[in-house]
PDB file of C-alpha atoms in Angstrom:
ATOM      1  CA  MET A   1       0.000   0.000   0.000  1.00 55.00           C
ATOM      2  CA  SER A   2       2.980   2.322  -0.442  1.00 73.00           C
ATOM      3  CA  TRP A   3       1.188   3.969  -3.369  1.00 76.00           C
ATOM      4  CA  ALA A   4      -1.559   5.027  -0.935  1.00 82.00           C
ATOM      5  CA  VAL A   5       1.046   6.649   1.332  1.00 78.00           C
ATOM      6  CA  VAL A   6       2.527   8.502  -1.654  1.00 80.00           C
ATOM      7  CA  ALA A   7      -0.967   9.606  -2.724  1.00 82.00           C
ATOM      8  CA  ARG A   8      -1.813  10.850   0.783  1.00 83.00           C
ATOM      9  CA  LYS A   9       1.425  12.850   1.017  1.00 81.00           C
ATOM     10  CA  ASP A  10       0.921  14.280  -2.476  1.00 81.00           C
ATOM     11  CA  PHE A  11      -2.632  15.298  -1.691  1.00 80.00           C
ATOM     12  CA  ASN A  12      -1.703  16.837   1.659  1.00 80.00           C
ATOM     13  CA  ASP A  13       1.079  18.856   0.006  1.00 77.00           C
ATOM     14  CA  ALA A  14      -1.374  20.120  -2.625  1.00 72.00           C
ATOM     15  CA  ARG A  15      -4.055  20.794  -0.008  1.00 70.00           C
ATOM     16  CA  ARG A  16      -1.823  23.372   1.614  1.00 71.00           C
ATOM     17  CA  SER A  17      -1.057  25.075  -1.680  1.00 70.00           C
ATOM     18  CA  ARG A  18      -2.966  27.931  -3.209  1.00 73.00           C
ATOM     19  CA  SER A  19      -3.528  26.000  -6.452  1.00 70.00           C
ATOM     20  CA  LEU A  20      -6.219  23.765  -4.944  1.00 70.00           C
ATOM     21  CA  TRP A  21      -8.088  26.719  -3.495  1.00 78.00           C
ATOM     22  CA  GLY A  22      -7.709  28.676  -6.723  1.00 80.00           C
ATOM     23  CA  LEU A  23      -9.061  25.777  -8.793  1.00 76.00           C
ATOM     24  CA  SER A  24     -11.955  25.280  -6.369  1.00 78.00           C
ATOM     25  CA  ILE A  25     -12.957  28.929  -6.587  1.00 84.00           C
ATOM     26  CA  ALA A  26     -12.533  29.017 -10.379  1.00 83.00           C
ATOM     27  CA  PHE A  27     -14.688  25.954 -10.992  1.00 82.00           C
ATOM     28  CA  LEU A  28     -17.265  27.086  -8.410  1.00 83.00           C
ATOM     29  CA  LEU A  29     -17.648  30.405 -10.223  1.00 86.00           C
ATOM     30  CA  LEU A  30     -17.754  28.648 -13.615  1.00 83.00           C
ATOM     31  CA  ALA A  31     -20.496  26.236 -12.528  1.00 82.00           C
ATOM     32  CA  VAL A  32     -22.611  28.941 -10.895  1.00 82.00           C
ATOM     33  CA  LEU A  33     -22.171  31.266 -13.892  1.00 84.00           C
ATOM     34  CA  PHE A  34     -23.274  28.632 -16.418  1.00 82.00           C
ATOM     35  CA  ALA A  35     -26.124  27.471 -14.189  1.00 80.00           C
ATOM     36  CA  ALA A  36     -27.344  31.078 -13.912  1.00 81.00           C
ATOM     37  CA  LEU A  37     -27.034  31.616 -17.675  1.00 82.00           C
ATOM     38  CA  TYR A  38     -29.054  28.462 -18.373  1.00 80.00           C
ATOM     39  CA  THR A  39     -31.686  29.299 -15.762  1.00 78.00           C
ATOM     40  CA  TYR A  40     -32.300  32.970 -16.450  1.00 79.00           C
ATOM     41  CA  ILE A  41     -31.600  33.434 -20.197  1.00 78.00           C
ATOM     42  CA  PRO A  42     -34.308  31.714 -22.309  1.00 72.00           C
ATOM     43  CA  GLU A  43     -32.255  32.047 -25.516  1.00 70.00           C
ATOM     44  CA  ILE A  44     -29.651  29.716 -23.986  1.00 69.00           C
ATOM     45  CA  SER A  45     -32.051  27.132 -22.533  1.00 67.00           C
ATOM     46  CA  GLY A  46     -34.146  27.082 -25.711  1.00 65.00           C
ATOM     47  CA  GLY A  47     -37.176  28.637 -24.042  1.00 63.00           C
ATOM     48  CA  GLY A  48     -38.681  25.266 -23.065  1.00 66.00           C
ATOM     49  CA  GLU A  49     -39.042  23.597 -19.685  1.00 70.00           C
ATOM     50  CA  LEU A  50     -35.905  23.920 -17.616  1.00 72.00           C
ATOM     51  CA  SER A  51     -34.343  20.658 -16.438  1.00 74.00           C
ATOM     52  CA  SER A  52     -31.120  19.491 -14.864  1.00 74.00           C
ATOM     53  CA  LEU A  53     -30.615  17.309 -17.973  1.00 76.00           C
ATOM     54  CA  GLY A  54     -30.483  20.418 -20.140  1.00 79.00           C
ATOM     55  CA  LEU A  55     -28.234  22.152 -17.623  1.00 79.00           C
ATOM     56  CA  MET A  56     -25.785  19.233 -17.554  1.00 81.00           C
ATOM     57  CA  GLY A  57     -25.721  19.102 -21.354  1.00 80.00           C
ATOM     58  CA  PHE A  58     -25.048  22.844 -21.440  1.00 81.00           C
ATOM     59  CA  LEU A  59     -22.288  22.567 -18.825  1.00 82.00           C
ATOM     60  CA  SER A  60     -20.467  19.489 -20.191  1.00 84.00           C
ATOM     61  CA  ALA A  61     -18.407  21.308 -22.877  1.00 85.00           C
ATOM     62  CA  PRO A  62     -16.958  24.016 -20.551  1.00 86.00           C
ATOM     63  CA  VAL A  63     -16.332  21.333 -17.911  1.00 87.00           C
ATOM     64  CA  GLY A  64     -14.301  19.405 -20.485  1.00 88.00           C
ATOM     65  CA  ILE A  65     -12.078  22.397 -21.265  1.00 88.00           C
ATOM     66  CA  PHE A  66     -11.657  23.272 -17.578  1.00 88.00           C
ATOM     67  CA  VAL A  67     -10.612  19.732 -16.629  1.00 91.00           C
ATOM     68  CA  ALA A  68      -8.145  19.487 -19.537  1.00 92.00           C
ATOM     69  CA  VAL A  69      -6.373  22.756 -18.711  1.00 90.00           C
ATOM     70  CA  ALA A  70      -6.485  22.327 -14.921  1.00 89.00           C
ATOM     71  CA  SER A  71      -5.068  18.786 -15.212  1.00 91.00           C
ATOM     72  CA  LEU A  72      -2.074  20.113 -17.119  1.00 91.00           C
ATOM     73  CA  VAL A  73      -1.445  22.783 -14.475  1.00 87.00           C
ATOM     74  CA  ILE A  74      -1.487  20.415 -11.504  1.00 88.00           C
ATOM     75  CA  ALA A  75       0.110  17.308 -13.066  1.00 88.00           C
ATOM     76  CA  TYR A  76       2.791  18.191 -15.617  1.00 88.00           C
ATOM     77  CA  LYS A  77       5.619  18.366 -13.054  1.00 86.00           C
ATOM     78  CA  SER A  78       4.243  15.846 -10.558  1.00 87.00           C
ATOM     79  CA  VAL A  79       7.026  13.302 -11.218  1.00 88.00           C
ATOM     80  CA  ALA A  80       9.516  15.292 -13.292  1.00 88.00           C
ATOM     81  CA  GLY A  81       9.618  18.009 -10.623  1.00 86.00           C
ATOM     82  CA  GLU A  82      10.587  15.503  -7.926  1.00 82.00           C
ATOM     83  CA  THR A  83      13.267  14.028 -10.208  1.00 84.00           C
ATOM     84  CA  GLU A  84      14.693  17.392 -11.205  1.00 83.00           C
ATOM     85  CA  SER A  85      14.908  18.686  -7.629  1.00 79.00           C
ATOM     86  CA  GLY A  86      16.480  15.474  -6.332  1.00 76.00           C
ATOM     87  CA  SER A  87      13.644  14.775  -3.896  1.00 75.00           C
ATOM     88  CA  GLY A  88      12.621  11.869  -6.135  1.00 71.00           C
ATOM     89  CA  LYS A  89      15.498   9.806  -4.677  1.00 72.00           C
ATOM     90  CA  LEU A  90      14.155  10.386  -1.172  1.00 72.00           C
ATOM     91  CA  LEU A  91      10.645   9.513  -2.335  1.00 73.00           C
ATOM     92  CA  LEU A  92      11.987   6.249  -3.748  1.00 73.00           C
ATOM     93  CA  SER A  93      13.541   5.169  -0.476  1.00 71.00           C
ATOM     94  CA  LEU A  94      12.209   1.856   0.847  1.00 64.00           C
ATOM     95  CA  PRO A  95       9.515   0.621   0.700  1.00 74.00           C
ATOM     96  CA  ASN A  96       8.376   2.892  -2.165  1.00 75.00           C
ATOM     97  CA  THR A  97       8.927   1.563  -5.670  1.00 84.00           C
ATOM     98  CA  ARG A  98       8.716   3.585  -8.881  1.00 87.00           C
ATOM     99  CA  ARG A  99       5.327   2.001  -9.575  1.00 88.00           C
ATOM    100  CA  ASP A 100       4.119   3.148  -6.142  1.00 87.00           C
ATOM    101  CA  VAL A 101       5.305   6.677  -6.882  1.00 87.00           C
ATOM    102  CA  LEU A 102       3.604   6.794 -10.308  1.00 89.00           C
ATOM    103  CA  PHE A 103       0.247   5.456  -9.171  1.00 89.00           C
ATOM    104  CA  GLY A 104       0.387   7.412  -5.919  1.00 89.00           C
ATOM    105  CA  LYS A 105       0.921  10.602  -7.913  1.00 90.00           C
ATOM    106  CA  ILE A 106      -1.992   9.743 -10.223  1.00 93.00           C
ATOM    107  CA  LEU A 107      -4.331   9.142  -7.290  1.00 92.00           C
ATOM    108  CA  GLY A 108      -3.140  12.167  -5.313  1.00 90.00           C
ATOM    109  CA  ARG A 109      -3.419  14.619  -8.222  1.00 90.00           C
ATOM    110  CA  THR A 110      -6.792  13.153  -9.248  1.00 93.00           C
ATOM    111  CA  LEU A 111      -8.137  13.861  -5.759  1.00 90.00           C
ATOM    112  CA  VAL A 112      -6.726  17.384  -5.945  1.00 88.00           C
ATOM    113  CA  LEU A 113      -8.753  18.105  -9.092  1.00 89.00           C
ATOM    114  CA  ALA A 114     -11.775  16.002  -8.153  1.00 91.00           C
ATOM    115  CA  ILE A 115     -12.494  18.206  -5.132  1.00 87.00           C
ATOM    116  CA  PRO A 116     -12.984  21.453  -7.134  1.00 86.00           C
ATOM    117  CA  VAL A 117     -15.094  19.575  -9.673  1.00 89.00           C
ATOM    118  CA  VAL A 118     -17.346  18.076  -6.999  1.00 89.00           C
ATOM    119  CA  VAL A 119     -17.638  21.454  -5.269  1.00 86.00           C
ATOM    120  CA  GLY A 120     -18.650  23.100  -8.559  1.00 85.00           C
ATOM    121  CA  LEU A 121     -21.192  20.412  -9.401  1.00 86.00           C
ATOM    122  CA  ALA A 122     -22.609  20.686  -5.874  1.00 87.00           C
ATOM    123  CA  ALA A 123     -22.999  24.422  -6.400  1.00 84.00           C
ATOM    124  CA  MET A 124     -24.799  23.718  -9.670  1.00 80.00           C
ATOM    125  CA  LEU A 125     -27.102  21.363  -7.767  1.00 80.00           C
ATOM    126  CA  ALA A 126     -27.813  24.139  -5.264  1.00 82.00           C
ATOM    127  CA  VAL A 127     -28.838  26.420  -8.142  1.00 78.00           C
ATOM    128  CA  VAL A 128     -31.141  23.681  -9.459  1.00 76.00           C
ATOM    129  CA  LEU A 129     -32.774  23.194  -6.060  1.00 78.00           C
ATOM    130  CA  ALA A 130     -33.162  26.934  -5.514  1.00 79.00           C
ATOM    131  CA  THR A 131     -34.985  27.503  -8.802  1.00 76.00           C
ATOM    132  CA  ASN A 132     -37.774  25.847 -10.763  1.00 71.00           C
ATOM    133  CA  VAL A 133     -35.397  23.599 -12.696  1.00 73.00           C
ATOM    134  CA  ALA A 134     -36.562  19.968 -12.557  1.00 74.00           C
ATOM    135  CA  LEU A 135     -33.952  17.686 -10.964  1.00 74.00           C
ATOM    136  CA  GLU A 136     -33.129  14.206 -12.329  1.00 80.00           C
ATOM    137  CA  PRO A 137     -31.021  12.776  -9.438  1.00 83.00           C
ATOM    138  CA  VAL A 138     -29.951   9.512 -11.130  1.00 85.00           C
ATOM    139  CA  GLU A 139     -28.749  11.267 -14.284  1.00 84.00           C
ATOM    140  CA  TYR A 140     -27.030  13.903 -12.138  1.00 85.00           C
ATOM    141  CA  ALA A 141     -25.133  11.184 -10.217  1.00 89.00           C
ATOM    142  CA  LEU A 142     -24.124   9.453 -13.497  1.00 90.00           C
ATOM    143  CA  PHE A 143     -23.002  12.778 -14.985  1.00 89.00           C
ATOM    144  CA  THR A 144     -20.824  13.352 -11.906  1.00 91.00           C
ATOM    145  CA  ALA A 145     -19.354   9.831 -12.143  1.00 93.00           C
ATOM    146  CA  VAL A 146     -18.455  10.214 -15.859  1.00 93.00           C
ATOM    147  CA  THR A 147     -16.943  13.638 -15.149  1.00 93.00           C
ATOM    148  CA  LEU A 148     -14.759  12.206 -12.367  1.00 94.00           C
ATOM    149  CA  LEU A 149     -13.626   9.447 -14.762  1.00 94.00           C
ATOM    150  CA  PHE A 150     -12.689  12.206 -17.209  1.00 94.00           C
ATOM    151  CA  VAL A 151     -10.662  13.906 -14.440  1.00 95.00           C
ATOM    152  CA  LEU A 152      -8.792  10.634 -13.806  1.00 95.00           C
ATOM    153  CA  VAL A 153      -8.084  10.228 -17.533  1.00 95.00           C
ATOM    154  CA  TYR A 154      -6.575  13.662 -18.022  1.00 94.00           C
ATOM    155  CA  VAL A 155      -4.556  13.583 -14.794  1.00 94.00           C
ATOM    156  CA  THR A 156      -3.167  10.160 -15.764  1.00 95.00           C
ATOM    157  CA  LEU A 157      -2.257  11.476 -19.215  1.00 95.00           C
ATOM    158  CA  PHE A 158      -0.197  14.368 -17.830  1.00 94.00           C
ATOM    159  CA  VAL A 159       1.334  12.374 -14.945  1.00 94.00           C
ATOM    160  CA  GLY A 160       2.383   9.797 -17.564  1.00 94.00           C
ATOM    161  CA  ILE A 161       4.039  12.558 -19.592  1.00 94.00           C
ATOM    162  CA  SER A 162       5.736  13.879 -16.438  1.00 93.00           C
ATOM    163  CA  ALA A 163       7.090  10.404 -15.650  1.00 92.00           C
ATOM    164  CA  SER A 164       8.501  10.098 -19.160  1.00 92.00           C
ATOM    165  CA  THR A 165      11.101  12.813 -18.657  1.00 89.00           C
ATOM    166  CA  THR A 166      13.442  14.140 -15.975  1.00 85.00           C
ATOM    167  CA  SER A 167      12.975  17.782 -16.977  1.00 88.00           C
ATOM    168  CA  THR A 168       9.984  19.928 -16.003  1.00 89.00           C
ATOM    169  CA  ALA A 169      10.611  22.127 -19.064  1.00 91.00           C
ATOM    170  CA  ARG A 170      10.324  19.133 -21.401  1.00 92.00           C
ATOM    171  CA  ALA A 171       7.311  17.844 -19.477  1.00 92.00           C
ATOM    172  CA  ALA A 172       5.577  21.228 -19.840  1.00 93.00           C
ATOM    173  CA  THR A 173       6.411  21.451 -23.555  1.00 94.00           C
ATOM    174  CA  VAL A 174       5.142  17.957 -24.350  1.00 94.00           C
ATOM    175  CA  ALA A 175       2.032  18.398 -22.187  1.00 94.00           C
ATOM    176  CA  VAL A 176       1.083  21.676 -23.894  1.00 95.00           C
ATOM    177  CA  LEU A 177       1.663  20.181 -27.349  1.00 95.00           C
ATOM    178  CA  VAL A 178      -0.505  17.166 -26.513  1.00 94.00           C
ATOM    179  CA  LEU A 179      -3.253  19.410 -25.154  1.00 93.00           C
ATOM    180  CA  VAL A 180      -3.212  21.632 -28.246  1.00 93.00           C
ATOM    181  CA  VAL A 181      -3.294  18.647 -30.611  1.00 93.00           C
ATOM    182  CA  VAL A 182      -6.070  16.648 -28.926  1.00 90.00           C
ATOM    183  CA  GLU A 183      -8.262  19.585 -27.879  1.00 87.00           C
ATOM    184  CA  PHE A 184      -7.787  22.254 -30.545  1.00 87.00           C
ATOM    185  CA  ALA A 185      -6.102  20.862 -33.660  1.00 90.00           C
ATOM    186  CA  TRP A 186      -7.534  17.345 -33.904  1.00 90.00           C
ATOM    187  CA  ASP A 187     -10.406  18.414 -36.216  1.00 86.00           C
ATOM    188  CA  ILE A 188      -7.855  18.576 -39.042  1.00 89.00           C
ATOM    189  CA  VAL A 189      -7.096  14.830 -38.771  1.00 90.00           C
ATOM    190  CA  PRO A 190     -10.565  13.418 -39.650  1.00 88.00           C
ATOM    191  CA  LEU A 191     -11.048  16.063 -42.340  1.00 87.00           C
ATOM    192  CA  ALA A 192      -7.691  15.161 -43.923  1.00 90.00           C
ATOM    193  CA  ALA A 193      -8.555  11.444 -43.752  1.00 90.00           C
ATOM    194  CA  TRP A 194     -11.957  12.159 -45.339  1.00 87.00           C
ATOM    195  CA  PHE A 195     -10.184  14.104 -48.118  1.00 87.00           C
ATOM    196  CA  VAL A 196      -7.848  11.159 -48.785  1.00 89.00           C
ATOM    197  CA  LEU A 197     -10.661   8.572 -48.733  1.00 86.00           C
ATOM    198  CA  ASN A 198     -12.571  10.719 -51.229  1.00 84.00           C
ATOM    199  CA  GLY A 199      -9.769  10.413 -53.784  1.00 84.00           C
ATOM    200  CA  PHE A 200      -7.962  13.604 -52.724  1.00 86.00           C
ATOM    201  CA  GLN A 201     -11.050  15.667 -53.437  1.00 83.00           C
ATOM    202  CA  VAL A 202     -13.055  17.746 -50.993  1.00 82.00           C
ATOM    203  CA  PRO A 203     -16.209  15.705 -50.151  1.00 80.00           C
ATOM    204  CA  ALA A 204     -19.429  17.296 -51.418  1.00 77.00           C
ATOM    205  CA  ALA A 205     -21.091  16.539 -48.066  1.00 74.00           C
ATOM    206  CA  PHE A 206     -18.418  18.595 -46.320  1.00 73.00           C
ATOM    207  CA  LEU A 207     -18.984  21.554 -48.657  1.00 70.00           C
ATOM    208  CA  THR A 208     -22.739  21.445 -47.958  1.00 71.00           C
ATOM    209  CA  GLY A 209     -22.197  21.058 -44.216  1.00 68.00           C
ATOM    210  CA  ASP A 210     -23.809  17.604 -44.177  1.00 71.00           C
ATOM    211  CA  ILE A 211     -21.563  16.177 -41.467  1.00 69.00           C
ATOM    212  CA  ALA A 212     -24.041  13.317 -40.940  1.00 71.00           C
ATOM    213  CA  ALA A 213     -22.844  11.902 -44.271  1.00 76.00           C
ATOM    214  CA  MET A 214     -19.363  11.450 -42.809  1.00 81.00           C
ATOM    215  CA  PRO A 215     -18.126   7.837 -43.213  1.00 86.00           C
ATOM    216  CA  ASP A 216     -18.162   5.788 -40.005  1.00 87.00           C
ATOM    217  CA  VAL A 217     -14.387   5.434 -39.853  1.00 88.00           C
ATOM    218  CA  ILE A 218     -13.981   9.226 -40.132  1.00 89.00           C
ATOM    219  CA  ALA A 219     -16.587   9.751 -37.400  1.00 88.00           C
ATOM    220  CA  PHE A 220     -14.562   7.335 -35.256  1.00 90.00           C
ATOM    221  CA  LEU A 221     -11.431   9.452 -35.760  1.00 91.00           C
ATOM    222  CA  ALA A 222     -13.401  12.578 -34.825  1.00 90.00           C
ATOM    223  CA  ASN A 223     -14.526  10.952 -31.552  1.00 89.00           C
ATOM    224  CA  LEU A 224     -11.049   9.853 -30.433  1.00 93.00           C
ATOM    225  CA  PRO A 225      -9.906  12.909 -28.378  1.00 93.00           C
ATOM    226  CA  PRO A 226     -10.653  12.617 -24.640  1.00 93.00           C
ATOM    227  CA  SER A 227     -13.091  15.552 -24.600  1.00 92.00           C
ATOM    228  CA  GLN A 228     -15.072  14.165 -27.558  1.00 91.00           C
ATOM    229  CA  ALA A 229     -15.226  10.755 -25.889  1.00 93.00           C
ATOM    230  CA  TYR A 230     -16.352  12.457 -22.658  1.00 93.00           C
ATOM    231  CA  LEU A 231     -19.083  14.447 -24.421  1.00 91.00           C
ATOM    232  CA  SER A 232     -20.269  11.308 -26.213  1.00 90.00           C
ATOM    233  CA  ALA A 233     -20.384   9.351 -22.936  1.00 90.00           C
ATOM    234  CA  VAL A 234     -22.238  12.199 -21.187  1.00 89.00           C
ATOM    235  CA  GLY A 235     -24.728  12.325 -24.065  1.00 86.00           C
ATOM    236  CA  GLY A 236     -25.362   8.611 -23.658  1.00 84.00           C
ATOM    237  CA  VAL A 237     -25.787   8.904 -19.894  1.00 82.00           C
ATOM    238  CA  LEU A 238     -28.203  11.823 -20.172  1.00 79.00           C
ATOM    239  CA  SER A 239     -30.238  10.178 -22.954  1.00 79.00           C
ATOM    240  CA  GLY A 240     -30.487   6.920 -21.012  1.00 73.00           C
ATOM    241  CA  SER A 241     -28.874   4.803 -23.750  1.00 74.00           C
ATOM    242  CA  LEU A 242     -25.226   3.973 -24.374  1.00 72.00           C
ATOM    243  CA  SER A 243     -25.874   1.981 -27.540  1.00 72.00           C
ATOM    244  CA  GLY A 244     -26.406   4.875 -29.956  1.00 69.00           C
ATOM    245  CA  ALA A 245     -26.950   4.461 -33.695  1.00 71.00           C
ATOM    246  CA  GLY A 246     -24.500   2.995 -36.197  1.00 78.00           C
ATOM    247  CA  PRO A 247     -21.612   0.583 -35.605  1.00 84.00           C
ATOM    248  CA  TRP A 248     -20.478  -0.414 -32.115  1.00 85.00           C
ATOM    249  CA  TYR A 249     -17.307   1.675 -32.249  1.00 87.00           C
ATOM    250  CA  LEU A 250     -19.438   4.830 -32.514  1.00 88.00           C
ATOM    251  CA  SER A 251     -21.609   3.971 -29.513  1.00 88.00           C
ATOM    252  CA  GLN A 252     -21.520   5.945 -26.288  1.00 86.00           C
ATOM    253  CA  ALA A 253     -20.485   2.783 -24.439  1.00 89.00           C
ATOM    254  CA  PHE A 254     -17.372   2.515 -26.597  1.00 92.00           C
ATOM    255  CA  SER A 255     -16.597   6.149 -25.752  1.00 92.00           C
ATOM    256  CA  LEU A 256     -16.092   4.954 -22.167  1.00 92.00           C
ATOM    257  CA  VAL A 257     -13.595   2.391 -23.490  1.00 93.00           C
ATOM    258  CA  VAL A 258     -11.786   5.159 -25.392  1.00 94.00           C
ATOM    259  CA  LEU A 259     -11.511   7.145 -22.149  1.00 93.00           C
ATOM    260  CA  VAL A 260     -10.029   4.139 -20.325  1.00 93.00           C
ATOM    261  CA  VAL A 261      -7.477   3.650 -23.132  1.00 94.00           C
ATOM    262  CA  TRP A 262      -6.478   7.326 -22.821  1.00 93.00           C
ATOM    263  CA  ALA A 263      -5.652   6.579 -19.174  1.00 90.00           C
ATOM    264  CA  LEU A 264      -3.922   3.213 -19.594  1.00 92.00           C
ATOM    265  CA  VAL A 265      -1.587   3.985 -22.527  1.00 93.00           C
ATOM    266  CA  PRO A 266       0.079   7.140 -21.083  1.00 91.00           C
ATOM    267  CA  ALA A 267       0.374   5.459 -17.672  1.00 91.00           C
ATOM    268  CA  GLY A 268       2.044   2.428 -19.267  1.00 93.00           C
ATOM    269  CA  ILE A 269       4.454   4.496 -21.353  1.00 93.00           C
ATOM    270  CA  GLY A 270       5.231   6.776 -18.403  1.00 90.00           C
ATOM    271  CA  TYR A 271       5.922   3.833 -16.092  1.00 91.00           C
ATOM    272  CA  ARG A 272       8.145   2.105 -18.651  1.00 91.00           C
ATOM    273  CA  ARG A 273      10.301   5.208 -19.131  1.00 90.00           C
ATOM    274  CA  TYR A 274      10.323   6.111 -15.404  1.00 88.00           C
ATOM    275  CA  ARG A 275      11.388   2.569 -14.456  1.00 85.00           C
ATOM    276  CA  ARG A 276      14.411   2.808 -16.765  1.00 82.00           C
ATOM    277  CA  ALA A 277      15.335   6.409 -15.951  1.00 77.00           C
ATOM    278  CA  ASP A 278      18.709   7.103 -14.317  1.00 72.00           C
ATOM    279  CA  LEU A 279      17.827   9.331 -11.368  1.00 68.00           C
TER     280      LEU A 279
END
C-alpha cells in the first residue's frame, strides 16, 4: 500500500497550496455562472421547460475544457519536478517503488482536481434546487461519475508525460503540445482522412455542411480525443442509452472504453520510461 502513502502525502502537500483553493474557486464560479445563464436566459435554454438534464448538457463542454487545462497545471511536473529537484530519490527510499510513486501521484493529483469539480457540481445542484429547474437525481449522479472518470483520464495522461522525462521544461512542452493537438487541432485529422478517402477531393457533403454523411471510420477518428469521448459518454448517460446508432465503435459505451485507453496507454508508457530512468 505504499502507493496510498505517496498519494496521501501528495494530496496533503497540494491541499496546503494555493492552487487547490484557486481551482476550487474558479470551478465554483464557472459552474454557478453557467447554471445562472441556463436558468435565467431563455435564448440559452431554448425557451422550453428547464431541467437538470439540459443544464448538464449545457455545462459538459466548458467542464471538459476546464478539466483538460487544470489537469495540465497540476500534473505536468508531478514526477519530473521531484526528479529534477532530487527529492525523487528520497521519495523512492524503501519501501516505495517507482510504480508506487507513479500510481500514488496519479491518485493524489486526481483527488486534488476532483475536489474542485465536486464542489462546482454541488454548487450547480444548489442552483437547481433553488430555482424551478426539474432535478433528475440519477442522471445527475451518473453525470458526476463520468466527469470524475474524465478527471482521472486527463490527470493520468499528464502524470504519464511527467514520468517520461526528468525535466519539467520538457514535461511542460510535451504536455502543452498534446493538449493543443487533442483539444484544438484534432479536427484537421478526420477532415484530412476524409479528403484522402474521397480520392484527394473535398467531399461534397463537407462543402454542404452535411456532417451526418461522414463515413463511419472518419466519425470514429473525430470521436477519439478525450473531450469528444467524454461528451459522447455524457450524451449517452443523459439520454439513457449507451448503444447509440450505427456501428459499435461509434456507440456511447465505446466512448467509455476510449476514455479508459487514454488513461492506460500514457500510464504504461510513463511507467516504462520512469522505471528505466537514471535518477
